[in-house]
PDB file of C-alpha atoms in Angstrom:
ATOM      1  CA  MET R   4     -17.125 -62.613  73.772  1.00 43.00           C
ATOM      2  CA  SER R   5     -18.350 -60.793  70.943  1.00 49.00           C
ATOM      3  CA  THR R   6     -17.179 -57.315  70.045  1.00 51.00           C
ATOM      4  CA  VAL R   7     -19.107 -54.610  68.622  1.00 51.00           C
ATOM      5  CA  ALA R   8     -17.296 -53.131  65.768  1.00 52.00           C
ATOM      6  CA  PRO R   9     -17.649 -49.147  65.544  1.00 49.00           C
ATOM      7  CA  SER R  10     -20.211 -48.211  63.177  1.00 50.00           C
ATOM      8  CA  ALA R  11     -18.819 -45.506  60.497  1.00 47.00           C
ATOM      9  CA  THR R  12     -20.075 -42.039  60.802  1.00 49.00           C
ATOM     10  CA  SER R  13     -21.714 -40.440  58.207  1.00 50.00           C
ATOM     11  CA  ALA R  14     -20.785 -37.214  57.305  1.00 49.00           C
ATOM     12  CA  PRO R  15     -23.036 -34.415  58.090  1.00 52.00           C
ATOM     13  CA  THR R  16     -25.538 -33.551  55.300  1.00 51.00           C
ATOM     14  CA  ASP R  17     -26.852 -30.171  56.372  1.00 52.00           C
ATOM     15  CA  LEU R  18     -23.533 -28.564  55.325  1.00 49.00           C
ATOM     16  CA  PRO R  19     -24.163 -25.693  53.141  1.00 53.00           C
ATOM     17  CA  ALA R  20     -23.010 -26.160  49.451  1.00 51.00           C
ATOM     18  CA  ALA R  21     -19.863 -24.735  48.345  1.00 51.00           C
ATOM     19  CA  ARG R  22     -20.389 -21.613  46.316  1.00 52.00           C
ATOM     20  CA  PRO R  23     -19.431 -21.326  42.805  1.00 52.00           C
ATOM     21  CA  ALA R  24     -16.282 -19.199  42.233  1.00 57.00           C
ATOM     22  CA  TYR R  25     -16.909 -15.590  41.401  1.00 63.00           C
ATOM     23  CA  LYS R  26     -15.767 -14.776  37.794  1.00 81.00           C
ATOM     24  CA  VAL R  27     -14.872 -11.174  36.831  1.00 81.00           C
ATOM     25  CA  THR R  28     -15.918 -10.681  33.445  1.00 85.00           C
ATOM     26  CA  ALA R  29     -16.043  -7.520  31.462  1.00 85.00           C
ATOM     27  CA  LEU R  30     -20.214  -7.564  31.133  1.00 89.00           C
ATOM     28  CA  ARG R  31     -20.251  -7.689  34.928  1.00 89.00           C
ATOM     29  CA  VAL R  32     -17.785  -5.031  35.483  1.00 91.00           C
ATOM     30  CA  LEU R  33     -20.063  -2.715  33.202  1.00 92.00           C
ATOM     31  CA  ARG R  34     -23.155  -3.823  34.688  1.00 92.00           C
ATOM     32  CA  SER R  35     -21.648  -2.563  37.930  1.00 91.00           C
ATOM     33  CA  GLU R  36     -20.625   0.716  37.102  1.00 92.00           C
ATOM     34  CA  TRP R  37     -23.820   1.300  35.410  1.00 93.00           C
ATOM     35  CA  ALA R  38     -25.568   0.367  38.539  1.00 93.00           C
ATOM     36  CA  LYS R  39     -23.224   2.739  40.499  1.00 91.00           C
ATOM     37  CA  LEU R  40     -23.716   5.703  38.222  1.00 91.00           C
ATOM     38  CA  TRP R  41     -27.596   5.570  38.315  1.00 91.00           C
ATOM     39  CA  SER R  42     -27.459   5.136  42.137  1.00 89.00           C
ATOM     40  CA  LEU R  43     -26.397   8.513  42.522  1.00 85.00           C
ATOM     41  CA  ARG R  44     -28.535  11.569  42.728  1.00 87.00           C
ATOM     42  CA  SER R  45     -25.934  13.676  41.431  1.00 87.00           C
ATOM     43  CA  THR R  46     -26.078  12.234  38.116  1.00 93.00           C
ATOM     44  CA  TRP R  47     -29.712  12.744  37.349  1.00 94.00           C
ATOM     45  CA  ILE R  48     -29.406  16.316  38.231  1.00 95.00           C
ATOM     46  CA  THR R  49     -26.166  17.152  36.653  1.00 95.00           C
ATOM     47  CA  LEU R  50     -27.364  15.208  33.441  1.00 96.00           C
ATOM     48  CA  GLY R  51     -30.377  16.904  33.511  1.00 96.00           C
ATOM     49  CA  LEU R  52     -28.631  20.452  33.899  1.00 96.00           C
ATOM     50  CA  ALA R  53     -26.336  19.160  30.653  1.00 96.00           C
ATOM     51  CA  LEU R  54     -29.475  18.637  28.916  1.00 97.00           C
ATOM     52  CA  LEU R  55     -31.138  21.948  29.754  1.00 97.00           C
ATOM     53  CA  PHE R  56     -27.800  23.704  29.013  1.00 96.00           C
ATOM     54  CA  LEU R  57     -27.530  22.363  25.330  1.00 96.00           C
ATOM     55  CA  VAL R  58     -31.246  23.023  24.286  1.00 96.00           C
ATOM     56  CA  ALA R  59     -32.156  26.163  26.253  1.00 96.00           C
ATOM     57  CA  PHE R  60     -28.984  28.067  25.527  1.00 95.00           C
ATOM     58  CA  GLY R  61     -29.500  27.099  21.820  1.00 94.00           C
ATOM     59  CA  LEU R  62     -33.197  28.406  21.871  1.00 95.00           C
ATOM     60  CA  ILE R  63     -32.310  31.488  23.702  1.00 94.00           C
ATOM     61  CA  ALA R  64     -29.392  32.310  20.952  1.00 92.00           C
ATOM     62  CA  ALA R  65     -31.695  31.510  18.027  1.00 92.00           C
ATOM     63  CA  SER R  66     -34.571  33.838  19.628  1.00 91.00           C
ATOM     64  CA  GLN R  67     -31.979  36.547  20.238  1.00 89.00           C
ATOM     65  CA  PHE R  68     -30.720  36.522  16.499  1.00 87.00           C
ATOM     66  CA  LYS R  69     -34.121  36.693  15.033  1.00 87.00           C
ATOM     67  CA  SER R  70     -35.173  39.512  17.548  1.00 85.00           C
ATOM     68  CA  ARG R  71     -32.224  41.681  16.201  1.00 81.00           C
ATOM     69  CA  ILE R  72     -33.115  41.351  13.073  1.00 79.00           C
ATOM     70  CA  SER R  73     -36.780  41.950  13.628  1.00 76.00           C
ATOM     71  CA  ASP R  74     -35.586  45.305  15.400  1.00 73.00           C
ATOM     72  CA  GLY R  75     -33.101  46.206  13.082  1.00 68.00           C
ATOM     73  CA  ARG R  76     -30.366  46.253  15.795  1.00 70.00           C
ATOM     74  CA  PRO R  77     -26.546  45.939  14.766  1.00 70.00           C
ATOM     75  CA  MET R  78     -25.075  42.277  15.256  1.00 70.00           C
ATOM     76  CA  ASP R  79     -22.044  41.523  16.909  1.00 71.00           C
ATOM     77  CA  ARG R  80     -19.313  39.682  15.449  1.00 70.00           C
ATOM     78  CA  ASP R  81     -20.571  36.383  16.939  1.00 67.00           C
ATOM     79  CA  PHE R  82     -24.051  36.761  15.467  1.00 71.00           C
ATOM     80  CA  ALA R  83     -22.844  38.181  12.233  1.00 70.00           C
ATOM     81  CA  ALA R  84     -21.857  34.989  10.389  1.00 76.00           C
ATOM     82  CA  ALA R  85     -24.189  32.977  12.693  1.00 85.00           C
ATOM     83  CA  SER R  86     -26.172  29.709  11.159  1.00 90.00           C
ATOM     84  CA  THR R  87     -29.006  27.685  12.602  1.00 92.00           C
ATOM     85  CA  LEU R  88     -26.093  25.151  13.213  1.00 94.00           C
ATOM     86  CA  SER R  89     -24.173  27.499  15.204  1.00 92.00           C
ATOM     87  CA  LEU R  90     -26.780  28.974  17.247  1.00 93.00           C
ATOM     88  CA  SER R  91     -28.182  25.516  17.979  1.00 95.00           C
ATOM     89  CA  LEU R  92     -25.224  24.381  19.559  1.00 95.00           C
ATOM     90  CA  PHE R  93     -24.406  27.622  21.338  1.00 94.00           C
ATOM     91  CA  GLY R  94     -25.001  25.656  24.401  1.00 94.00           C
ATOM     92  CA  THR R  95     -22.163  23.304  23.815  1.00 95.00           C
ATOM     93  CA  ASN R  96     -19.596  25.548  25.983  1.00 91.00           C
ATOM     94  CA  PHE R  97     -22.110  25.134  29.192  1.00 93.00           C
ATOM     95  CA  SER R  98     -23.271  21.811  28.690  1.00 96.00           C
ATOM     96  CA  GLN R  99     -19.599  20.530  28.400  1.00 96.00           C
ATOM     97  CA  LEU R 100     -18.681  21.577  31.928  1.00 95.00           C
ATOM     98  CA  ALA R 101     -21.538  19.714  33.247  1.00 96.00           C
ATOM     99  CA  LEU R 102     -20.652  16.597  31.719  1.00 97.00           C
ATOM    100  CA  GLY R 103     -17.218  16.981  32.425  1.00 96.00           C
ATOM    101  CA  VAL R 104     -17.480  17.738  36.081  1.00 96.00           C
ATOM    102  CA  LEU R 105     -19.774  14.552  36.327  1.00 96.00           C
ATOM    103  CA  GLY R 106     -17.231  12.394  34.842  1.00 96.00           C
ATOM    104  CA  VAL R 107     -14.731  13.557  37.432  1.00 96.00           C
ATOM    105  CA  LEU R 108     -17.387  12.772  40.041  1.00 95.00           C
ATOM    106  CA  VAL R 109     -17.773   9.112  38.291  1.00 94.00           C
ATOM    107  CA  ALA R 110     -14.044   8.577  39.020  1.00 94.00           C
ATOM    108  CA  ALA R 111     -12.600  10.744  41.825  1.00 93.00           C
ATOM    109  CA  GLY R 112     -16.048  10.422  43.921  1.00 90.00           C
ATOM    110  CA  GLU R 113     -15.193   6.681  44.602  1.00 91.00           C
ATOM    111  CA  TYR R 114     -11.799   7.916  45.923  1.00 89.00           C
ATOM    112  CA  SER R 115     -13.272  10.305  48.462  1.00 88.00           C
ATOM    113  CA  THR R 116     -15.839   7.804  49.753  1.00 87.00           C
ATOM    114  CA  GLY R 117     -13.220   4.859  50.193  1.00 87.00           C
ATOM    115  CA  MET R 118     -15.501   2.946  48.002  1.00 89.00           C
ATOM    116  CA  ILE R 119     -12.563   2.331  45.585  1.00 89.00           C
ATOM    117  CA  ARG R 120     -11.313   0.017  47.772  1.00 90.00           C
ATOM    118  CA  SER R 121     -14.017  -2.181  47.411  1.00 89.00           C
ATOM    119  CA  THR R 122     -14.266  -1.811  43.717  1.00 89.00           C
ATOM    120  CA  LEU R 123     -10.820  -2.812  43.406  1.00 88.00           C
ATOM    121  CA  ALA R 124     -10.854  -5.931  45.568  1.00 88.00           C
ATOM    122  CA  ALA R 125     -14.174  -6.998  43.649  1.00 88.00           C
ATOM    123  CA  VAL R 126     -11.672  -6.325  40.139  1.00 88.00           C
ATOM    124  CA  PRO R 127      -8.039  -7.039  40.943  1.00 85.00           C
ATOM    125  CA  ARG R 128      -7.153  -6.480  37.784  1.00 88.00           C
ATOM    126  CA  ARG R 129      -8.057  -2.435  38.230  1.00 89.00           C
ATOM    127  CA  LEU R 130      -7.983  -1.525  34.054  1.00 93.00           C
ATOM    128  CA  PRO R 131     -11.225  -3.203  33.348  1.00 93.00           C
ATOM    129  CA  VAL R 132     -12.791  -0.867  36.233  1.00 94.00           C
ATOM    130  CA  LEU R 133     -11.414   2.287  34.340  1.00 95.00           C
ATOM    131  CA  TRP R 134     -12.353   1.216  30.906  1.00 95.00           C
ATOM    132  CA  SER R 135     -16.197   0.266  32.181  1.00 95.00           C
ATOM    133  CA  LYS R 136     -16.298   3.742  33.933  1.00 96.00           C
ATOM    134  CA  ALA R 137     -15.250   5.595  30.451  1.00 96.00           C
ATOM    135  CA  THR R 138     -17.279   3.247  28.546  1.00 96.00           C
ATOM    136  CA  VAL R 139     -20.668   3.672  30.465  1.00 97.00           C
ATOM    137  CA  TYR R 140     -20.565   7.341  31.063  1.00 97.00           C
ATOM    138  CA  GLY R 141     -18.942   7.832  27.526  1.00 97.00           C
ATOM    139  CA  VAL R 142     -22.163   6.043  25.986  1.00 97.00           C
ATOM    140  CA  ILE R 143     -24.446   8.092  28.209  1.00 97.00           C
ATOM    141  CA  ALA R 144     -23.085  11.204  27.340  1.00 97.00           C
ATOM    142  CA  LEU R 145     -23.021  10.639  23.566  1.00 97.00           C
ATOM    143  CA  LEU R 146     -26.678   9.821  23.580  1.00 97.00           C
ATOM    144  CA  LEU R 147     -27.501  12.692  25.760  1.00 97.00           C
ATOM    145  CA  GLY R 148     -25.558  15.089  23.436  1.00 97.00           C
ATOM    146  CA  THR R 149     -26.786  13.563  20.177  1.00 97.00           C
ATOM    147  CA  ALA R 150     -30.762  14.104  21.524  1.00 97.00           C
ATOM    148  CA  GLY R 151     -29.738  17.574  22.997  1.00 97.00           C
ATOM    149  CA  ALA R 152     -28.347  18.766  19.590  1.00 96.00           C
ATOM    150  CA  PHE R 153     -30.649  17.437  17.324  1.00 97.00           C
ATOM    151  CA  THR R 154     -33.604  18.776  19.371  1.00 97.00           C
ATOM    152  CA  ALA R 155     -32.154  22.376  19.479  1.00 96.00           C
ATOM    153  CA  PHE R 156     -31.658  22.538  16.097  1.00 96.00           C
ATOM    154  CA  LEU R 157     -35.008  21.371  14.655  1.00 96.00           C
ATOM    155  CA  VAL R 158     -36.617  23.562  17.485  1.00 95.00           C
ATOM    156  CA  ASP R 159     -34.215  26.542  15.927  1.00 94.00           C
ATOM    157  CA  SER R 160     -34.584  25.736  12.412  1.00 94.00           C
ATOM    158  CA  ARG R 161     -38.433  26.734  12.766  1.00 93.00           C
ATOM    159  CA  ILE R 162     -37.559  29.690  14.612  1.00 92.00           C
ATOM    160  CA  LEU R 163     -34.887  30.969  11.983  1.00 90.00           C
ATOM    161  CA  ALA R 164     -36.806  29.955   9.044  1.00 89.00           C
ATOM    162  CA  SER R 165     -37.234  33.421   7.639  1.00 83.00           C
ATOM    163  CA  THR R 166     -33.775  34.587   8.277  1.00 84.00           C
ATOM    164  CA  ARG R 167     -30.586  34.411   6.554  1.00 85.00           C
ATOM    165  CA  ALA R 168     -29.305  32.143   8.849  1.00 85.00           C
ATOM    166  CA  ALA R 169     -31.983  29.580   8.167  1.00 87.00           C
ATOM    167  CA  MET R 170     -30.836  25.766   7.410  1.00 91.00           C
ATOM    168  CA  THR R 171     -32.596  22.457   7.399  1.00 91.00           C
ATOM    169  CA  ILE R 172     -31.278  19.241   8.498  1.00 93.00           C
ATOM    170  CA  SER R 173     -30.573  18.218   5.019  1.00 92.00           C
ATOM    171  CA  ASP R 174     -28.157  20.883   4.189  1.00 91.00           C
ATOM    172  CA  ALA R 175     -24.839  19.785   3.720  1.00 89.00           C
ATOM    173  CA  GLY R 176     -22.528  19.455   6.662  1.00 91.00           C
ATOM    174  CA  VAL R 177     -25.574  19.781   9.659  1.00 94.00           C
ATOM    175  CA  VAL R 178     -25.825  16.217  10.276  1.00 95.00           C
ATOM    176  CA  ARG R 179     -21.952  15.953  10.565  1.00 95.00           C
ATOM    177  CA  GLY R 180     -21.909  18.971  13.050  1.00 95.00           C
ATOM    178  CA  LEU R 181     -24.822  17.675  15.016  1.00 96.00           C
ATOM    179  CA  PHE R 182     -22.937  14.154  15.848  1.00 97.00           C
ATOM    180  CA  GLY R 183     -19.510  15.856  16.117  1.00 96.00           C
ATOM    181  CA  ALA R 184     -20.912  18.194  18.970  1.00 97.00           C
ATOM    182  CA  ALA R 185     -22.550  15.158  20.419  1.00 97.00           C
ATOM    183  CA  LEU R 186     -19.258  13.143  20.141  1.00 97.00           C
ATOM    184  CA  TYR R 187     -17.182  16.176  21.418  1.00 97.00           C
ATOM    185  CA  LEU R 188     -19.301  15.826  24.639  1.00 97.00           C
ATOM    186  CA  ALA R 189     -19.112  12.544  25.088  1.00 97.00           C
ATOM    187  CA  LEU R 190     -15.066  12.595  24.675  1.00 97.00           C
ATOM    188  CA  VAL R 191     -15.162  15.805  27.236  1.00 97.00           C
ATOM    189  CA  GLY R 192     -16.962  13.212  29.684  1.00 97.00           C
ATOM    190  CA  VAL R 193     -14.494  10.726  29.151  1.00 97.00           C
ATOM    191  CA  ILE R 194     -11.704  13.199  29.772  1.00 97.00           C
ATOM    192  CA  GLY R 195     -13.323  13.884  33.198  1.00 97.00           C
ATOM    193  CA  VAL R 196     -13.404  10.242  34.038  1.00 97.00           C
ATOM    194  CA  ALA R 197      -9.686  10.237  33.328  1.00 97.00           C
ATOM    195  CA  LEU R 198      -8.590  13.384  35.113  1.00 97.00           C
ATOM    196  CA  GLY R 199     -10.804  11.895  38.038  1.00 96.00           C
ATOM    197  CA  ALA R 200      -8.903   8.592  38.277  1.00 95.00           C
ATOM    198  CA  LEU R 201      -5.414  10.349  37.557  1.00 96.00           C
ATOM    199  CA  LEU R 202      -5.614  13.126  40.369  1.00 95.00           C
ATOM    200  CA  ARG R 203      -8.140  11.077  42.829  1.00 94.00           C
ATOM    201  CA  SER R 204      -9.577  14.379  43.710  1.00 93.00           C
ATOM    202  CA  VAL R 205     -12.798  15.953  42.930  1.00 94.00           C
ATOM    203  CA  ALA R 206     -11.419  19.374  43.242  1.00 94.00           C
ATOM    204  CA  GLY R 207      -8.336  19.101  41.213  1.00 95.00           C
ATOM    205  CA  GLY R 208      -9.808  17.361  38.485  1.00 95.00           C
ATOM    206  CA  ILE R 209     -12.676  19.903  37.939  1.00 96.00           C
ATOM    207  CA  ALA R 210      -9.787  22.448  38.137  1.00 96.00           C
ATOM    208  CA  VAL R 211      -7.612  20.636  35.590  1.00 96.00           C
ATOM    209  CA  LEU R 212     -10.576  20.354  32.977  1.00 96.00           C
ATOM    210  CA  VAL R 213     -11.846  23.810  33.490  1.00 94.00           C
ATOM    211  CA  ALA R 214      -8.289  25.013  32.742  1.00 94.00           C
ATOM    212  CA  SER R 215      -7.928  22.915  29.631  1.00 93.00           C
ATOM    213  CA  LEU R 216     -11.218  23.707  28.225  1.00 92.00           C
ATOM    214  CA  MET R 217     -11.511  27.336  29.099  1.00 89.00           C
ATOM    215  CA  LEU R 218      -8.686  29.346  30.774  1.00 89.00           C
ATOM    216  CA  ILE R 219      -5.456  27.996  28.731  1.00 87.00           C
ATOM    217  CA  PRO R 220      -7.259  28.755  25.204  1.00 85.00           C
ATOM    218  CA  GLY R 221      -7.787  32.070  26.465  1.00 83.00           C
ATOM    219  CA  LEU R 222      -4.243  32.626  27.770  1.00 85.00           C
ATOM    220  CA  THR R 223      -2.976  31.765  24.217  1.00 83.00           C
ATOM    221  CA  ALA R 224      -3.959  35.414  23.513  1.00 77.00           C
ATOM    222  CA  LEU R 225      -1.058  36.682  25.145  1.00 81.00           C
ATOM    223  CA  LEU R 226       1.503  34.525  23.001  1.00 79.00           C
ATOM    224  CA  PRO R 227       2.840  36.302  19.862  1.00 80.00           C
ATOM    225  CA  SER R 228       0.577  35.710  16.807  1.00 78.00           C
ATOM    226  CA  SER R 229       2.835  33.247  15.103  1.00 76.00           C
ATOM    227  CA  TRP R 230       3.016  30.986  17.999  1.00 79.00           C
ATOM    228  CA  GLN R 231      -0.791  31.050  18.316  1.00 80.00           C
ATOM    229  CA  ASP R 232      -1.477  29.880  14.597  1.00 79.00           C
ATOM    230  CA  HIS R 233       0.707  26.918  15.378  1.00 83.00           C
ATOM    231  CA  ILE R 234      -0.499  26.056  18.973  1.00 88.00           C
ATOM    232  CA  SER R 235      -4.070  27.294  19.531  1.00 89.00           C
ATOM    233  CA  PRO R 236      -5.615  24.931  16.906  1.00 90.00           C
ATOM    234  CA  TYR R 237      -4.425  22.046  18.650  1.00 93.00           C
ATOM    235  CA  LEU R 238      -5.786  22.702  21.974  1.00 92.00           C
ATOM    236  CA  PRO R 239      -8.587  20.339  23.357  1.00 93.00           C
ATOM    237  CA  SER R 240     -11.276  22.874  23.111  1.00 92.00           C
ATOM    238  CA  HIS R 241     -10.158  24.596  19.775  1.00 92.00           C
ATOM    239  CA  ALA R 242      -9.824  21.068  18.173  1.00 94.00           C
ATOM    240  CA  GLY R 243     -12.885  19.786  19.693  1.00 93.00           C
ATOM    241  CA  GLN R 244     -15.068  22.797  18.402  1.00 92.00           C
ATOM    242  CA  ALA R 245     -13.397  22.034  14.762  1.00 93.00           C
ATOM    243  CA  MET R 246     -15.383  18.841  15.089  1.00 94.00           C
ATOM    244  CA  PHE R 247     -18.876  20.755  14.712  1.00 93.00           C
ATOM    245  CA  ALA R 248     -17.864  23.841  12.888  1.00 90.00           C
ATOM    246  CA  LEU R 249     -19.458  24.325   9.701  1.00 86.00           C
ATOM    247  CA  GLN R 250     -16.869  26.523   8.327  1.00 82.00           C
ATOM    248  CA  HIS R 251     -13.205  26.392   8.527  1.00 78.00           C
ATOM    249  CA  ASP R 252     -10.269  28.565   7.478  1.00 78.00           C
ATOM    250  CA  ALA R 253      -6.603  28.328   7.796  1.00 74.00           C
ATOM    251  CA  THR R 254      -6.288  29.027  11.198  1.00 78.00           C
ATOM    252  CA  THR R 255      -8.633  26.150  12.307  1.00 85.00           C
ATOM    253  CA  LEU R 256      -8.448  22.211  11.709  1.00 91.00           C
ATOM    254  CA  SER R 257     -10.715  20.229   9.668  1.00 91.00           C
ATOM    255  CA  PRO R 258     -13.471  18.325  11.313  1.00 92.00           C
ATOM    256  CA  THR R 259     -11.457  15.086  10.616  1.00 93.00           C
ATOM    257  CA  ALA R 260      -8.149  16.490  11.983  1.00 94.00           C
ATOM    258  CA  GLY R 261      -9.989  18.036  15.082  1.00 94.00           C
ATOM    259  CA  LEU R 262     -11.477  14.409  15.689  1.00 96.00           C
ATOM    260  CA  VAL R 263      -8.085  13.371  15.710  1.00 96.00           C
ATOM    261  CA  VAL R 264      -6.428  15.540  17.759  1.00 96.00           C
ATOM    262  CA  PHE R 265      -9.214  15.360  20.309  1.00 97.00           C
ATOM    263  CA  LEU R 266      -8.946  11.689  20.565  1.00 97.00           C
ATOM    264  CA  GLY R 267      -5.439  11.832  21.329  1.00 97.00           C
ATOM    265  CA  TRP R 268      -5.943  14.240  23.922  1.00 97.00           C
ATOM    266  CA  THR R 269      -8.637  11.718  25.213  1.00 97.00           C
ATOM    267  CA  VAL R 270      -6.101   9.065  24.630  1.00 97.00           C
ATOM    268  CA  LEU R 271      -3.370  10.539  26.707  1.00 97.00           C
ATOM    269  CA  ALA R 272      -5.731  11.898  29.689  1.00 97.00           C
ATOM    270  CA  LEU R 273      -6.872   7.722  29.724  1.00 97.00           C
ATOM    271  CA  ALA R 274      -3.296   6.314  29.620  1.00 97.00           C
ATOM    272  CA  GLY R 275      -2.084   8.611  32.614  1.00 96.00           C
ATOM    273  CA  ALA R 276      -5.054   7.261  34.650  1.00 96.00           C
ATOM    274  CA  ALA R 277      -4.542   4.004  33.594  1.00 96.00           C
ATOM    275  CA  VAL R 278      -0.763   3.882  34.566  1.00 96.00           C
ATOM    276  CA  ARG R 279      -1.740   5.559  37.855  1.00 95.00           C
ATOM    277  CA  LEU R 280      -4.331   3.013  38.572  1.00 93.00           C
ATOM    278  CA  VAL R 281      -2.062   0.065  38.198  1.00 92.00           C
ATOM    279  CA  ARG R 282       0.872   1.523  39.780  1.00 92.00           C
ATOM    280  CA  THR R 283      -0.255   3.239  43.156  1.00 87.00           C
ATOM    281  CA  ASP R 284      -2.313   2.043  45.792  1.00 83.00           C
ATOM    282  CA  ALA R 285      -5.835   2.841  46.464  1.00 71.00           C
TER     283      ALA R 285
END
């Protein structure tokens, strides 16, 4: 009697192929942060407001200056020593708030919605998330600030061409001042991202940002004058303004020193955000 040998069962061929291992790279994290940033309606609105503030207030300041000269009205101290550069950058203080607030939202917004858990699950090492957020938003703020500063100056130079504040793009210190203002706005945005990641609260990040840039510099007026001369130039807002100011005196920093000090504040904020991101759970 013959026995039938069992035939070998063939392996099923309809199983799905194994997926390739997902590899986290710096470029992929950057692309992810870029996509998340532009998917929010608040990004378009806030960046538009920042550009509008920078250009519109510069044009308003130049128009006011020319109007006062034409009418023979007395100039206050802010306008007396004004130049085309300083008038065109008049909107920097307003634009910095919009860019700083959006920077806080870029980081802290993910904590308020809970999306940060998905982000950190996709990028377990965590720190690349912070560096990518700061890089993407900083570059966007730099481009916007550059476009706004140069646009405001070129238009203001036409408005003020026949006044004592007249300047052209080829005058000494003008290009440096315009790029300095754009870099200042970009670093304010990066500080906003760092504060959002550090405090993990939109309201808290905005409060600290506004206090650092606007409230604390005003409170230094309550200090003795000898203290003011040693403290005031190194505050974030005053150091940042030295980056694009055309004239400097003994109580202000040079453009290079202002850049170094403001970069120091930026690095300090990023370092605090990095430490908390690594050491605490989302």
